[in-house]
Amino acid sequence: MNIQKSILTSGFLLFLIIVLMSCKQEGKYQAFTPGELWLDNNNVHINAHGGGILYDNGTYYWFGEHKTEGENGNLANVGVHCYSSKDLYNWTDEGIALSVIEADSTHDIAKGCILERPKVIHNKKTKKYIMYFHLEPKGQGYEGARSGIAISDKATGPYSYIRSVRPNAGHWPFNAPEILTKGPVRVEGAIFTGGSLSAPADSLNILGRDMQGGQMARDMTLFVDDDGTAYHIYSSEENSTLHIAQLTEDYLDYADKYARFFPDRFMEAPAIFKKDEKYYLMASGCTGWAPNEARSAVAKSIWGPWTELGNPCIGIDADLTFHSQSTYILPIQGKNSQFIYMGDRWTPNDAIDGRYIWLPIKFEGDKFTIEWKDSWILNDL
Ligand code: GAL
């Protein structure tokens, strides 16, 4: 009896040890600590800035700008970095998903171009993974305002670069006011001054100026709706106005259906999510790498009308989005109303040191709010 008892006890102890060991192996992080260094499986600070997340087959994939040390660290010297995770706290380095081209300095994505805010979506019909990003060909500053498109058979890549475009060439947005479609183009000289124009966007008619050649597309995100329709949301018209453009069924082109919103609001860093049949938008103002006050908006249809809800951040440093700029709002899989704000705390003098600000999203009636937390866990959502 005693022998049986001690066998049972040691069996139980062994079981306990195995359980405890497997818990320990789960990963080094068991909480989010916004603004701190965030080490990957190789103990290197995650290098995926201006990023977005794809959930695919039980795994989260984080894609972002790979920054480099020292001067010019914000240029695309390497490409788009990918990490994977099952628990969102611990990330495995999956390497460079899309590499810049070193051999040809005239290539669209030549080493030293500007390649920002990459986002990846999965096309269930074609089974392809499609990446869009803001592209500025090398040596042209931010004049290009183009969308780059790349494709892969695997989530982690490698992605093959397809082409870059100025979206929606030859098409008016379906909600364009007549003063733009019929009115004159009145753009004097260089007008982009970062955050303002020499006159209201509509009176300059930047939309009309770019109608034939395609619309400017800088800060951006992608959104796939429940019915599989994908949208590209980008800052356009010299950053003054946000465009939402439907993509074709294969996600590789524009479906020639798009609309413009928030003229003259200079919304950047757009992030979109859907909850209870409503669409929510978060964006920043337009002050380069320096943080500013965020905005939010809600709509019953992605095509609007969009109603602005003001700054979603509350508490200390809410007016500077807790020293960050939005990049993505992540829906937690299997949870209807759990979302994470993902922002970048840019460090332009040492871009590779930029920090990630992930915070829980809370809902108050029709609004969502974000509050600072030094440390938090998914159960806090
Ligand atoms: C920000 C933008 C970033 C980057 C930066 C360059 O406004 O959100 O993605 O383009 O300007 O100054």
XYZ file of C-alpha atoms and ligand atoms in Angstrom, residues 65 116-117 134 142 219 268-269 284-289 325 346, ligand 1:
28
model
C 10.259 48.031 -41.894
C 7.308 52.108 -45.400
C 4.324 50.625 -43.587
C 4.377 52.858 -49.399
C 8.869 61.693 -50.786
C 0.958 56.274 -45.298
C -1.665 59.799 -41.651
C -0.841 56.366 -40.239
C -2.469 60.519 -36.722
C -1.946 64.107 -37.753
C 0.887 64.993 -40.099
C 4.107 65.930 -38.247
C 6.703 63.544 -39.702
C 8.484 61.371 -37.135
C 2.012 56.951 -34.071
C 10.047 56.593 -33.783
C 5.415 60.173 -40.941
C 4.894 58.886 -41.531
C 6.012 57.881 -41.512
C 7.175 58.474 -42.304
C 7.588 59.814 -41.713
C 8.693 60.477 -42.515
O 4.430 61.157 -40.927
O 3.804 58.433 -40.792
O 5.566 56.676 -42.061
O 6.808 58.621 -43.643
O 6.476 60.683 -41.707
O 8.935 61.761 -42.038
